[in-house]
Coordinates of C-alpha atoms in Angstrom, one line a residue:
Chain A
X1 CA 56.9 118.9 121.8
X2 CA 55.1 122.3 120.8
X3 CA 55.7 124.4 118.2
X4 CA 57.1 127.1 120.8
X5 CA 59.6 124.2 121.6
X6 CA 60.9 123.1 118.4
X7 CA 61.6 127.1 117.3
X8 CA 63.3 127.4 120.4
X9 CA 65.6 124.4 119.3
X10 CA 68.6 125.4 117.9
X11 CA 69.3 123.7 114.7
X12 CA 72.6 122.5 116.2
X13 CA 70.5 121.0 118.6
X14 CA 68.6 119.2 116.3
X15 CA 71.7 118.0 114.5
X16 CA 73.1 116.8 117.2
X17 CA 69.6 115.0 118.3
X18 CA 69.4 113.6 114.4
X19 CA 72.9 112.3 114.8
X20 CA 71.6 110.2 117.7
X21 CA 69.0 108.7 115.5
X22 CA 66.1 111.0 116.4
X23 CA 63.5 110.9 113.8
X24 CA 61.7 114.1 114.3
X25 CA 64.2 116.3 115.0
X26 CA 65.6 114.9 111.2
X27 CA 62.1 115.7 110.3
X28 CA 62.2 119.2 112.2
X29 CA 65.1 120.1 110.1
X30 CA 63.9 118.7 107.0
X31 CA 60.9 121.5 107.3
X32 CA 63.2 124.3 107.4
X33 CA 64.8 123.6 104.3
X34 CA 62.3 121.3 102.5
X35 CA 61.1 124.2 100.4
X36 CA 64.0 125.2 99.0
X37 CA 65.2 122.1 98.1
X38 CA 62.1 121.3 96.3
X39 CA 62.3 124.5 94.5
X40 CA 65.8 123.5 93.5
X41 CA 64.8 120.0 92.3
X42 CA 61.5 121.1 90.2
X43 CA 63.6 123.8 88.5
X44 CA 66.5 121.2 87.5
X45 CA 63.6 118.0 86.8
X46 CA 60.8 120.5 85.6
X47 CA 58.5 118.0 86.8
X48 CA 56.3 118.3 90.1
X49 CA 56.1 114.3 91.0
X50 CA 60.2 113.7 89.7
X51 CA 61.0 116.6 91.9
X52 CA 59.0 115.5 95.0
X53 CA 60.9 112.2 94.5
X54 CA 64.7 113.9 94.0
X55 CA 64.2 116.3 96.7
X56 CA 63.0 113.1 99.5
X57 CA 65.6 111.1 97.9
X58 CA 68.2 113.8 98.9
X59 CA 66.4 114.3 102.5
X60 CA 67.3 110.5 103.3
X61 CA 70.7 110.4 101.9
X62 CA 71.1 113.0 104.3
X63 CA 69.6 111.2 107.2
X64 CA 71.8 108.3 106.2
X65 CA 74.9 110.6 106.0
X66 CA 74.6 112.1 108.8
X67 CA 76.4 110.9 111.4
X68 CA 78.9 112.2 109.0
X69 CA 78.2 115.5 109.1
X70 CA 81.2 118.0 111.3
X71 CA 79.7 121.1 112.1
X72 CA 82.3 122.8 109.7
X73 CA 80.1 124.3 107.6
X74 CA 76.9 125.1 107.9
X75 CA 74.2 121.9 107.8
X76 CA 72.5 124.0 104.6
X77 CA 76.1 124.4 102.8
X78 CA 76.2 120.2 103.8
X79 CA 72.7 119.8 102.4
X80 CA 73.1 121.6 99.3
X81 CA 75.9 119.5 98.6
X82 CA 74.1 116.3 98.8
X83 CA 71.4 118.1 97.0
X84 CA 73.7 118.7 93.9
X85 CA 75.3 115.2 93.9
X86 CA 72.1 113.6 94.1
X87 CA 70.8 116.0 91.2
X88 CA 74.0 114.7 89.1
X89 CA 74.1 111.3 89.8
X90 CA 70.1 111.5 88.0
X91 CA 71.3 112.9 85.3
X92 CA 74.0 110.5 84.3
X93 CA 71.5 107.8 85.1
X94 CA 68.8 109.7 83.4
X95 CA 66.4 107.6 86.1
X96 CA 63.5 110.5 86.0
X97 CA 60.4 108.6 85.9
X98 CA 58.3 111.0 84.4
X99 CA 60.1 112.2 81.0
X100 CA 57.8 115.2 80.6
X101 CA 57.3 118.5 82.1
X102 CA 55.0 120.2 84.4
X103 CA 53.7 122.7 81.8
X104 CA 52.8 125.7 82.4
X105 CA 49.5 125.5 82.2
X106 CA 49.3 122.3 83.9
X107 CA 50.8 124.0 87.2
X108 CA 48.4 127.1 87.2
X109 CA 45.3 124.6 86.5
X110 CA 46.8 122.1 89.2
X111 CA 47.5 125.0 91.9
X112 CA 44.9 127.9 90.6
X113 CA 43.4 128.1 93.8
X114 CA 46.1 127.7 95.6
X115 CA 49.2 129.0 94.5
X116 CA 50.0 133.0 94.5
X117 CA 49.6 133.0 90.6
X118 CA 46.1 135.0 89.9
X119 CA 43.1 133.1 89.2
X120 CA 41.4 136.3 88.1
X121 CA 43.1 136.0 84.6
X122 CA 40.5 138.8 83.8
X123 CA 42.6 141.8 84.4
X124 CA 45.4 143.1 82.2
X125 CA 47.9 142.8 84.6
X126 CA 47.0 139.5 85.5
X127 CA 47.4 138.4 81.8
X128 CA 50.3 140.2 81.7
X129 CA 51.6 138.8 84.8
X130 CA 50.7 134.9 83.5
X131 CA 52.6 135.7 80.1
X132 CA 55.9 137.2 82.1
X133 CA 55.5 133.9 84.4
X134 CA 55.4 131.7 81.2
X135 CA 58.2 133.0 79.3
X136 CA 60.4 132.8 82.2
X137 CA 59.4 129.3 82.6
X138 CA 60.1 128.5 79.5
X139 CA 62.6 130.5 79.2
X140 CA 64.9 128.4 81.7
X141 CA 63.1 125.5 80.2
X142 CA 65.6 126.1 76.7
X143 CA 68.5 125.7 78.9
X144 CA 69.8 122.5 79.2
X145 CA 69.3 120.6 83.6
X146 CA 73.4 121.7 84.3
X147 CA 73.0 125.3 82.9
X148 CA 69.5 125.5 84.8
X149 CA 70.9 124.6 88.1
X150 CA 74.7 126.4 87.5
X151 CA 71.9 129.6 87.3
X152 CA 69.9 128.7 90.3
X153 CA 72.9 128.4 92.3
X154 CA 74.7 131.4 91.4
X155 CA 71.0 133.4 91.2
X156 CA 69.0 131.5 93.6
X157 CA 71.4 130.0 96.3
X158 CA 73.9 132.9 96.2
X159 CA 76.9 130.6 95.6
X160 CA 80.1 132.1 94.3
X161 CA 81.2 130.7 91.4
X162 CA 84.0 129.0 92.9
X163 CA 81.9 127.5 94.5
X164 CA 79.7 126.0 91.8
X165 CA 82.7 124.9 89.6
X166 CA 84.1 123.0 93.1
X167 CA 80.2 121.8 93.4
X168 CA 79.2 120.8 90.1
X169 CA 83.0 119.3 89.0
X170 CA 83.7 121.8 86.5
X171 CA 85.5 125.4 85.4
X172 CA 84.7 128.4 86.7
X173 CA 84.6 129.7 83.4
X174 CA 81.6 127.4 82.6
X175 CA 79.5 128.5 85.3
X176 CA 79.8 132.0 84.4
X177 CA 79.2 131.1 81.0
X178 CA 76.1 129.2 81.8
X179 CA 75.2 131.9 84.0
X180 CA 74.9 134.1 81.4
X181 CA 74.0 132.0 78.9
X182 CA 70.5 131.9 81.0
X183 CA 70.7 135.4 81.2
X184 CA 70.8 136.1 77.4
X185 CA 68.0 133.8 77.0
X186 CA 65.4 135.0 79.6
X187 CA 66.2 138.8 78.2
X188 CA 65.5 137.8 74.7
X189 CA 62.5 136.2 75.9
X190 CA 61.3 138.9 78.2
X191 CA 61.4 141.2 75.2
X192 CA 58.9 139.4 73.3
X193 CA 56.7 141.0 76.3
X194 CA 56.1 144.6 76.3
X195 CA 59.4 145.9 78.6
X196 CA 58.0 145.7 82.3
X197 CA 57.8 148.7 83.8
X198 CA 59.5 148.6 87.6
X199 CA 56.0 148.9 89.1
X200 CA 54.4 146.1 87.3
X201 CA 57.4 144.0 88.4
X202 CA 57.4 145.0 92.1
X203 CA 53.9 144.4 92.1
X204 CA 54.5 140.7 90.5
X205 CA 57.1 140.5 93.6
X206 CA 54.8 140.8 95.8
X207 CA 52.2 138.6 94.5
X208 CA 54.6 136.0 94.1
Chain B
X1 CA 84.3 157.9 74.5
X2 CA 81.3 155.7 74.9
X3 CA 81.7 152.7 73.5
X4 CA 78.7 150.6 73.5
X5 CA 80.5 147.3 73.5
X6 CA 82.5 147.8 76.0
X7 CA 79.6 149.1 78.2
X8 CA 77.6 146.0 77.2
X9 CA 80.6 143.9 78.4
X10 CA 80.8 145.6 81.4
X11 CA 77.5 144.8 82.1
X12 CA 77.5 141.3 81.7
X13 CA 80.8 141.0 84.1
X14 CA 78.5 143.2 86.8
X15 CA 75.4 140.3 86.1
X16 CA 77.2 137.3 86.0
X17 CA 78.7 138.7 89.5
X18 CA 75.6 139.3 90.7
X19 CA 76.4 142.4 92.0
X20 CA 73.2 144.7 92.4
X21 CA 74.4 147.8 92.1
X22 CA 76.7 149.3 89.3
X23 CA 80.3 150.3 89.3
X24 CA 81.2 153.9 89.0
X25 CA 82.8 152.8 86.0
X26 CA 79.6 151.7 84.3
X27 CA 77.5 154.2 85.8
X28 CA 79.3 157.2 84.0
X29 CA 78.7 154.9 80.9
X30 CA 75.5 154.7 81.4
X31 CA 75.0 157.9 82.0
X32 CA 76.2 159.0 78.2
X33 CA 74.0 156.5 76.7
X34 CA 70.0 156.1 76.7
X35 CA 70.2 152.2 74.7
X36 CA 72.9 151.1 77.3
X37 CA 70.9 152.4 80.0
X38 CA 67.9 150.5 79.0
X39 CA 69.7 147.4 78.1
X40 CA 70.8 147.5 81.5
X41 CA 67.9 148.2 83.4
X42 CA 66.1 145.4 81.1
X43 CA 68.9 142.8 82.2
X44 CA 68.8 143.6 85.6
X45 CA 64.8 143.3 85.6
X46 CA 65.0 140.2 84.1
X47 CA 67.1 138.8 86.6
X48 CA 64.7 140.1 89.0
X49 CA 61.6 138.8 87.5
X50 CA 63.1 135.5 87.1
X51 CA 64.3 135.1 90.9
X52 CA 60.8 135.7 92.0
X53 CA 59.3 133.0 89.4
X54 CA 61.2 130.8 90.7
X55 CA 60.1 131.3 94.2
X56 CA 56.8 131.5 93.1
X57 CA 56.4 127.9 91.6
X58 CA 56.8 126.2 95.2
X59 CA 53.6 124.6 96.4
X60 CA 51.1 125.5 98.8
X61 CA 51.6 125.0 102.6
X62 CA 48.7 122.1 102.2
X63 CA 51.0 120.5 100.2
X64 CA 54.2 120.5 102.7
X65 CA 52.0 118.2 105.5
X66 CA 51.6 115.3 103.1
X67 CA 55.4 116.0 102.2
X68 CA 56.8 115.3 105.4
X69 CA 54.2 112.8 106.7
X70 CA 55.4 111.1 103.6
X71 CA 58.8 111.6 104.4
X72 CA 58.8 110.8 107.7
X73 CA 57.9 107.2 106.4
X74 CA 60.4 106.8 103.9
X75 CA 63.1 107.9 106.8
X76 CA 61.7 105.1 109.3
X77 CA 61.3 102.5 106.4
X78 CA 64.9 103.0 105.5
X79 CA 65.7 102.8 109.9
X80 CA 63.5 99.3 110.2
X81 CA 65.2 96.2 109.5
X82 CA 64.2 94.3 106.7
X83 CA 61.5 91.7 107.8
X84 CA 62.2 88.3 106.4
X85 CA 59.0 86.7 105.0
X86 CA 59.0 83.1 105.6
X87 CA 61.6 81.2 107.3
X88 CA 64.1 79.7 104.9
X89 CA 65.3 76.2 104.4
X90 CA 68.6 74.6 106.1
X91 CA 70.1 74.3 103.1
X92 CA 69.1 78.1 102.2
X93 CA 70.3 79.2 105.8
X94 CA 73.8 77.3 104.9
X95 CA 74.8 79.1 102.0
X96 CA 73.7 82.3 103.6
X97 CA 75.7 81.8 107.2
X98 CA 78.7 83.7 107.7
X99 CA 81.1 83.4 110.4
X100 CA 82.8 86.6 111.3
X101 CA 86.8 85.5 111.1
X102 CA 89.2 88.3 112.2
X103 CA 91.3 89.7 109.3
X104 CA 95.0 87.6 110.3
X105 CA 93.1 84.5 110.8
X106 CA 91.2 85.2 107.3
X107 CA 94.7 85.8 105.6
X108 CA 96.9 83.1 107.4
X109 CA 93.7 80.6 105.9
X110 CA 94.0 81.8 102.2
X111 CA 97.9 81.9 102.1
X112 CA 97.7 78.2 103.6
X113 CA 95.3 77.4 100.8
X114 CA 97.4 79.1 98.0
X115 CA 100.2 77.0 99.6
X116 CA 98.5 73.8 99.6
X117 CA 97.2 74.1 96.0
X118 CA 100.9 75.5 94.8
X119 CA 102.8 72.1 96.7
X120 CA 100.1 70.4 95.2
X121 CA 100.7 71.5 91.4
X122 CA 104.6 71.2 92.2
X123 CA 104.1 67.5 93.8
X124 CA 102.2 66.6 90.4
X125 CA 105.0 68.4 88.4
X126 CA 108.2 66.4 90.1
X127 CA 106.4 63.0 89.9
X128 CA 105.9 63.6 86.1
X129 CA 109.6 64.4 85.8
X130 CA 110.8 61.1 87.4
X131 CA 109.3 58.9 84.5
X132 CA 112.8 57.2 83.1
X133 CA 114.1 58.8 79.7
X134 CA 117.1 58.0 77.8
X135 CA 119.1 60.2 77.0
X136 CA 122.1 59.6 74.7
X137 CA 125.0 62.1 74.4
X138 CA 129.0 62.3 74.5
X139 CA 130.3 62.9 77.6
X140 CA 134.1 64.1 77.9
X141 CA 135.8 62.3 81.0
X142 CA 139.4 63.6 82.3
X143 CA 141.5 60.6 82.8
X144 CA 144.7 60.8 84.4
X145 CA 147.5 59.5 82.5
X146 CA 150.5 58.2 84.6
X147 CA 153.7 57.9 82.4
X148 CA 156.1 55.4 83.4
X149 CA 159.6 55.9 82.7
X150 CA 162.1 53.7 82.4
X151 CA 165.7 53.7 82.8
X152 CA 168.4 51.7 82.2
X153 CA 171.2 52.0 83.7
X154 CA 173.9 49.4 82.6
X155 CA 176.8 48.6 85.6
X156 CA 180.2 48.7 84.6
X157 CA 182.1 45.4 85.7
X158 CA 185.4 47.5 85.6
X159 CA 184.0 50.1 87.8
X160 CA 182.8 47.1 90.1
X161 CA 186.0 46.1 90.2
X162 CA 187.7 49.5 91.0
X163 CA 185.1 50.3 93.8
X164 CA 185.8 47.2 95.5
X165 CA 189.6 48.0 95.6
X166 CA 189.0 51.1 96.7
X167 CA 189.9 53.4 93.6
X168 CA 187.9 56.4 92.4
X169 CA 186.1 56.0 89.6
X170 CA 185.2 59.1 87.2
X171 CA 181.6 61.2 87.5
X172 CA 181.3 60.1 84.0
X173 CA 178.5 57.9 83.6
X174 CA 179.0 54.3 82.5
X175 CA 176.8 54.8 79.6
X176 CA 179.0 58.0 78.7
X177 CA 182.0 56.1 79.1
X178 CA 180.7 53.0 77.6
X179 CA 179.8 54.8 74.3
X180 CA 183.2 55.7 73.8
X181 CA 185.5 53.7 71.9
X182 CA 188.3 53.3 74.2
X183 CA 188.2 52.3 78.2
X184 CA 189.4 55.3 80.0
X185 CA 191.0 53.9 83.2
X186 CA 188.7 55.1 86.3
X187 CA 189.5 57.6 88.5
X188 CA 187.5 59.1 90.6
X189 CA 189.1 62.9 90.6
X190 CA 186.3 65.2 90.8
X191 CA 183.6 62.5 91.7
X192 CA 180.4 63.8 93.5
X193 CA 178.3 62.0 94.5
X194 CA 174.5 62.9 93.5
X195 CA 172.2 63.5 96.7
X196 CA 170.0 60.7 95.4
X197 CA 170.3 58.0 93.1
X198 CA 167.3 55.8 92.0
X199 CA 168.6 52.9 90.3
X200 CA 166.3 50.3 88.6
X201 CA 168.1 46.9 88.3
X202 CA 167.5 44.8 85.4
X203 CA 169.1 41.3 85.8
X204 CA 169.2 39.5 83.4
X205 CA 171.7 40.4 80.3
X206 CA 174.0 37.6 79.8
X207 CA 172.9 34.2 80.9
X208 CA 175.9 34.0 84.0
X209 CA 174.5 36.8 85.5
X210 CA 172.6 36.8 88.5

């Protein structure tokens, strides 16, 4: 199957063809929304390996699942699910493997060439932009795994907040709490940094 | 009147919505103070700036292919059957073999088992209880008591001699009329007879007598 071909497959298609035990079409699907449920797993873990782990652990509890799956919402709404119950289920076990955390400076070393963070740390912006990347990171890196995912769901993901307190099993007063629990500490740690101006930030937008 | 508080909650309800642009009701706030308006433009910035960090941490596309190839293996390792290593011993294979047995047939066998070990416990129980024991108490028994009564009636060798001539003798009795002192000649005015008469004869008396 071509490239051409598999964008021309609807994912309902695929779902379907998953359903019936198709590998790749599973596979297929699993590239579409691999990336943002690594995203989601290295934010809540803060660790690259633990969240290549969680994230293919969720991927094949959803292949298992499945044949499960009605088409009454969408498969990502499904997925993301999965993805939180999976999350959860780690963190009352506590069964990371790795108990520290991707630093910082661990991830720009790992992925300096690669990665859309500046290598040229030479510049002033570029400094500027690596100290505004950092103390975001760490940043949601004060907030506890539950407070850091209740954030990237409502900031990330887009979720209503009903839908977070149905998701993660409690109020929806505590997710907007959380929520802005996060927010109070990245602005408090973005003003250690000189205020960005909008410029600099659309700038850091784009490179990122 | 600005209140800077109030604008600061305001604020935070507009964040935590995630709404992206302000209310009219904030905006005129805003408007009448510089602080607020900075506050909110820093907040809103910093929810920006954060959104795109996040983004920006995932890996490079080298780093997908190895991803998936390595998915794709755990997904067909979890399909495949697990391959036994060595063929196990007939003993092994015994405790391991299970016969599919449809759900009635399953319950009919462990109710007839629970029956057979409850008759069984009972059947112990009963033979225990037929040992002899003595047992010594006072037991009350209704006996009928049948009262005899006797009575004598004593025959009057006048009135004997009356009813065989054919006179009537009086309904008194012979013991009434014996009792008294003087013979009253018989008569039998106003004699009834009783329905009934049981009469018990006691010979004997005077030595004559038959």
């Amino acid at each position: 199957m071509t490239d051409r071909e598999t964008e021309l497959i609807s994912e309902a298609d695929l779902i379907r063809l998953a359903q019936a035990d198709d590998t790749d079409a599973f596979c297929q699907l699993a590239e579409r929304y691999a990336r943002r449920i690594y995203l989601l797993a290295f934010h809540y873990c803060r660790n690259a390996q633990d969240a290549e782990d969680l994230s293919q652990e969720v991927w094949l509890k959803a292949y298992q699942s499945l044949t499960g799956f009605r088409c009454d919402a969408s498969f990502y709404t499904w997925l993301r699910r999965i993805t939180i119950n999976t999350f959860l289920n780690h963190q009352r076990s506590r069964s990371f493997l790795r108990q520290g955390q991707t630093t910082i400076a661990q991830f720009l070393a790992l992925d300096a060439n690669t990665t859309s963070i500046p290598s040229d740390l030479a510049s002033e912006k570029a400094i500027f932009n690596k100290v505004l990347f950092e103390n975001v990171m760490n940043a949601l890196a004060e907030l506890t795994p539950s407070q850091r995912l209740i954030f990237l769901l409502r900031h990330y993901e887009g979720m209503s907040y009903e839908e977070i307190a149905n998701a993660m099993n409690c109020s929806v007063g505590t997710a907007k709490k959380s929520v802005w629990r996060a927010i109070v500490k990245l602005r408090s740690r973005l003003e250690v940094v000189e205020s960005p101006r909008e410029e600099t930030l659309a700038e850091l937008a784009t490179e990122h | 009147m600005h209140n800077c508080k109030t604008t600061r909650d305001l604020m935070t309800e507009l964040l935590t919505e995630g709404a992206a642009t302000p209310t009219h009701e904030l905006l005129i706030e805003l408007r009448c103070c510089s602080e607020c308006r900075e506050e909110f433009d820093a907040l809103k910035n910093t929810l920006y700036v954060t959104t795109r960090t996040i983004e920006s941490v995932a890996p490079p596309d080298e780093y997908w292919s190895d991803y998936h190839a390595s998915l794709r293996r755990k997904l067909l390792a979890s399909r495949a059957p697990a391959v036994t290593p060595s063929e196990p011993s007939w003993w092994a294979r015994l405790f391991k073999t299970s016969v599919p047995v449809p759900v009635p047939v399953g319950l009919a066998l462990v109710l007839l088992f629970a029956g057979a070990l409850l008759y069984t416990s009972r059947a112990s129980t009963t033979k225990q209880q037929q040992e002899p024991t003595v047992v010594r108490m006072p037991v009350e028994v209704p006996v009928i008591q049948e009262r005899v009564v006797t009575r004598t009636v004593y025959r009057d060798r006048y009135r004997t001699v009356v009813l065989r001539t054919g006179s009537k003798v009086n309904d008194q009795s012979t013991l009434a009329r014996s009792q008294k002192s003087d013979v009253v000649p018989a008569t039998l005015i106003g004699f009834k007879p009783i329905e009934q008469i049981k009469l018990t004869v006691i010979k004997g008396g005077t030595g004559n007598e038959k």
